[in-house]
Amino acid sequence: MAMAVRVFLLLTLLFLYANFSSALYEDQVGLMDWHQQYIGKVKHAVFHTQRAGRKRVVVSTEENAIASLDLRTGDIFWRHVLGANDAVDGIDIALGKYVITLSSEGSILRAWNLPDGQMVWETFLRGSTSSNSLLSILTNFKMDKENMVLVFGGGCLHAVSSIDGETIWRKELATESFEIRQILQSPESDIIHALGFVGSSKFVTYKIDAKNGELLKHTSTAFPGGFPGELSLVSADTVVALDATRSILVSISFQNGETSFHQTFISDLVADSAGVATILPARLTGIFAMKINSFIVFISVTDEHKLEVVQKITYPAAVSDVLSFSEGQKAFALVQHGGSRIQLVVKLDNDWSTDLLKESIEIDPKKGFVEKVFINNYIRTDRSHGFRALVVMEDHSLLLLQQGDIVWSREDGLASIIDMTTSELPVEKKGVSVAKVEHNLFEWLKGHFLKLKGTLMLASPDDITSIQEMRLKSSEKNKMTRDHNGFRKLLIVLTKAGKLYALHTGDGRVIWSLLLSSLRRSEVCEHPTGLNIYQWQVPHHHAMDENPSVLVVGKCGLGFDAPGVFSFVDSYTGKELDSLSLAHSVAQVITLPFTDSTEQRLHLLIDASNHAHVYPRNLEAVNILERELPNIYWYSVEYQRDIITGHALKGNCILDVEDEYCFNTRELWSIVFPSEAEKIIATATRKLNEVVHTQAKVIADQDVMYKYISRNLLFVATVAPKAAGEIGSATPEESWLVVYLIDTITGRILHRVTHFGSQGPVHAVFSENWVIYHYFNLRAHRYEMSVIEIYDQSRAGNKDVWKLVLGKHNLTSAISSYSRPEVMVKSQTYFFTHSVKTMAVTSTSKGITSKQLLIGTIGDQVLALDKRYLDPRRSPDPTQTEREEGIIPLTDSLPIIPQSYVTHSLKVEGLRGIVTVPAKLESTSLVFAYGVDLFFTRIAPSRTYDSLTEDFSYALLLITIVALIAAIFVTWILSENKELREKWR
C-alpha cells in the first residue's frame, strides 16, 4: 500500500513537469522574441484624407515597399514589399479607391485596393527599348467613369484603364531613344502633350489624342548646347532646363507647335555660381528651384521668358510639390534648418510674399537634415485651411508635422541595415540592487496561484491575460545590466544612411542612435558609404572605468580606391569618441586575434595598392604585429577576374612619406579559374569566434573520427559562364557547379566536386569541419542541398583509450598547413523544396550543443533544420547501433516541419541576413534576422537542458514537496500500525 502511494505520487510529479511539446503557448508570445516592421526611406507619398474612411498616406520606398500609413499614429494599415529587382517608379491614387503603382522601369503596372491593400489587377507593359519611366493619371479626362492611366516605359506610351488594367491604346515613341520627362493634359480638351529629349541634343514634343492615341503633331528642335536630362515645368507652354555644361539656364517655349529657346547664364542671376547646378524636381507654378553650391535659388519665369531670382536660401532645405487646396489656389512647403529647429513655411505658389503657415519645430539633431517634404491640407474647426507635412530625414526616418509639433515619427532607417555586431551590457554593481520590488507578498502569492491555475488548465481567459501581463512586467529581460545567462545584450547595427542604432535584445527598443559625422554628405565627401562595423575595444568586466567601443569603417566615394573613413563609438552611450579621414583606401579589413595593453583589438587594413596598415596606430601595435609577422596570412577574392590570391606581410612600406604603420605585402599563391569554364559566384568560411568543443567524433561502432578543424579553410563555388545568370538561362548540358575546399595558407585544394546540370544562386554556411550549400539542379528541376564533412586521417591512430589517459597521443602536437594533410571527405545530397535567401548556423559558448541550420526562405521566414538531417552518414536502413547514435534513416528530401519555423507565423520582409550570437547558457543561441523588418529570438537546439524555464511553477513544486512529505508521514504511520497489528497476531 505504501509503495503504491509513493509510485503514484512520483508518476504524478513526472506528469506535471514533463515537456511533451516544443510549441509556444499563447501567453508566451513576446517573452523570448520580438518583431518590428518598417518600410524604408520614402521616395513618393500620396495623401488620402477624404471625410469618409480613415485618413492615410500611401508611400513607396527605396526598399521597394508600398505601404498605407495611418495619419494619426504612423502605424501600418497594409504593406507590400516587392522583389529586389522590382523598384517602384511612381505611385498615385485613381478614382479615390485604387493605389496605382508603376515598377520595374515602367514594365509592371498594378492597382491595389486602398482600404486593405489587396491587388485588384496587374498589367505587364511591353516595351521596345530601355528608357526612363513615368506615371500620370488623367483626372480631367474620363472614359465610362474611369480615370485613364498614362505610362511611359520601354520607349512606349501606354493608356491603361484604371478599373481593370486593360490597355486602351499603345504608342511606340522609341524612335531615336526618346524619353518623356513631362506629360501635360489640356484642361478643356482630350489632348495630351508629351515633352522630352532625344539623346542629349533635341527637345521633342508630341501632341496626342487621349481617346485613341492618335498622333496629332510632332516637333523636334535641336539645341547646340545639349541637355543633361533635367526638366522643370513652369507653365502650360514653358519648361526650363540646363545646358550640358550646367552653366546656362534654357527657357523652352512650345506654343502653337513652335519651339523656341531663351538662354540665361547662371552667373548673371547668382553671384556665387562656381559649383554644379541642379534643377530640383519641385513642381511649382511660374517658379522653379535650382540648387547650386550651398544654396537653393527660386527663380521666376515671366511671360517674356525673363528669369528673375525670387529668393535665395541656404542649403540644406527641402521644397514640396504644389498642392491644390482650394478653388484656384495652390501652395507649396519650404523647410529650412536653424540649429536644432526647422522652419516649416507654406506659401502660395503665385504670391511669394504671403505665408499661409509658418512654424518652428524642435527636431532631434541625430536625425540629420530634411531631405524630402510632402504636404497635405485639412479643414480646421473654424473652417480655415490647415497644413500637415510629411518629412523624410537624412537618417531615413519619417515624421509627420502638424500644428507646430511632431505628431509621430518612424525609425525607418532600420529597414536598411548593412552590418551589425553585439556588445555586452554593463555589469551590475555589487551592493546596489537595480531591480525594483514589483510585488508585495499578497501579489506574489496571487501570481503563483494564477500560474498554478494555468498549469492545471483551470485558468479563465482573464486569468491568462493577467498571467501574460505579470510575466512581461516581472521579466528582467529589459534591464540595462548583464544577466548570468547572457541573454541581455546590445545589438549595434549600421544602416545605409550612415547611422548607428543600439537595440536591446530584451524588447528591441532603441537605447541610443547616432548619425555618424564621417558618413554624412558634405562638400568634402560627396558620396559617403558605410562598409562594416567591428568590435574595437572590449574591456574585461572588472575594468569598470572603460566602456567597450566599436569601429565603423566607411569610404568617401564610389570607387574601389576611394579614401577610407573611421569612426570610434562608445557602445554604452553612443558617443562618437573619434573619427579619422584616412589617406588610403579600404579594400579589405582583417580583424587580428591580438589586443594591446588597453584591450584595443588590432585591425589590418589592406588598401587598393595592396599595402597593409595597422590600427590602432601606436608603437605597441607595431611591435605586436612585427612579432607575429610570420603567422599573419589572408586571402582576397576578385570576382570580376575569377582569381583567388593568398597574401602575407613582408616589411615596412617604402613610400615618399615615411609611415611606420604601413607594411608591404607579398603574394604567396594564386588560383586563376579559366574564364571560359568557371566563374566564382560564392565563397564561405568559418566564423573567427566559433568554438569547437571537441575534435573527436565517436561513431556507432565505438570508433573515433577526428574532425579536420582549420580556420584557414575556404569554400568556393564556381559555375559555367552561361549558367551565371538566372535559373533557366542555360540548358542542363551547358551548366555545371564546381565546389572547392581550399587551404588559404598554401592555396592547396583539399577537395573538389562537380555537380553537372546545376547552377546558382549558391548559399553556403561553414562550421567546424563541415560545409552545407544550396543550389538548383536543372536536370531534376528542384533545389538541392549538399553537405561535405572533412576528417583528419593523420590522427586516426589515436583510438586507444589508454593512450588518451596516459597522454601518449598526438592531439596536442603542432599542426602546420605546409605539411600535406591526410583528409577523408564524406558527402551527401538532398532535395530541398524551398528557394533560399540566406543561411546561418547556431553558435553556443562552448560548442557542446548540437547545431541547427537557420535557413532564410523565399517566403521571408527563418526555418531551423537539425544538422542531423544533413549527416552524410545517413543510410536507407541504419543499423541498431547507428540508430542509437542518432542517425536518421535516409530520405531523398529534407523535411519541412511547420513547428521548426523560428519566426512562427511572422515574416521578416525583405530578409537579407541572419546573425547568431552565443549566450552564456550553453544550450541557447541568440538569433537576429534583418531585412525590411527585424526579428529576434532565443532558440535551444538541444532543448534547455541546463536551466529551468521562465514559467517554471515554484508554487506547484512547493505544494508537491509538502504533499510528498505528508504522504510519506501518512504511509509511515500506516506502516507502523500494520506492523503493530501483525505483531499482536
mmCIF file of C-alpha atoms in Angstrom, residues 128 237 850 855 953 973:
data_model
loop_
_atom_site.group_PDB
_atom_site.id
_atom_site.type_symbol
_atom_site.label_atom_id
_atom_site.label_comp_id
_atom_site.label_asym_id
_atom_site.label_seq_id
_atom_site.Cartn_x
_atom_site.Cartn_y
_atom_site.Cartn_z
ATOM 1 C CA SER A 128 10.837 48.023 -77.314
ATOM 2 C CA ASP A 237 3.703 76.103 -72.524
ATOM 3 C CA SER A 850 24.174 20.250 -31.374
ATOM 4 C CA ILE A 855 17.525 28.946 -43.442
ATOM 5 C CA SER A 953 5.903 26.926 -11.227
ATOM 6 C CA ILE A 973 2.066 5.834 10.318
#
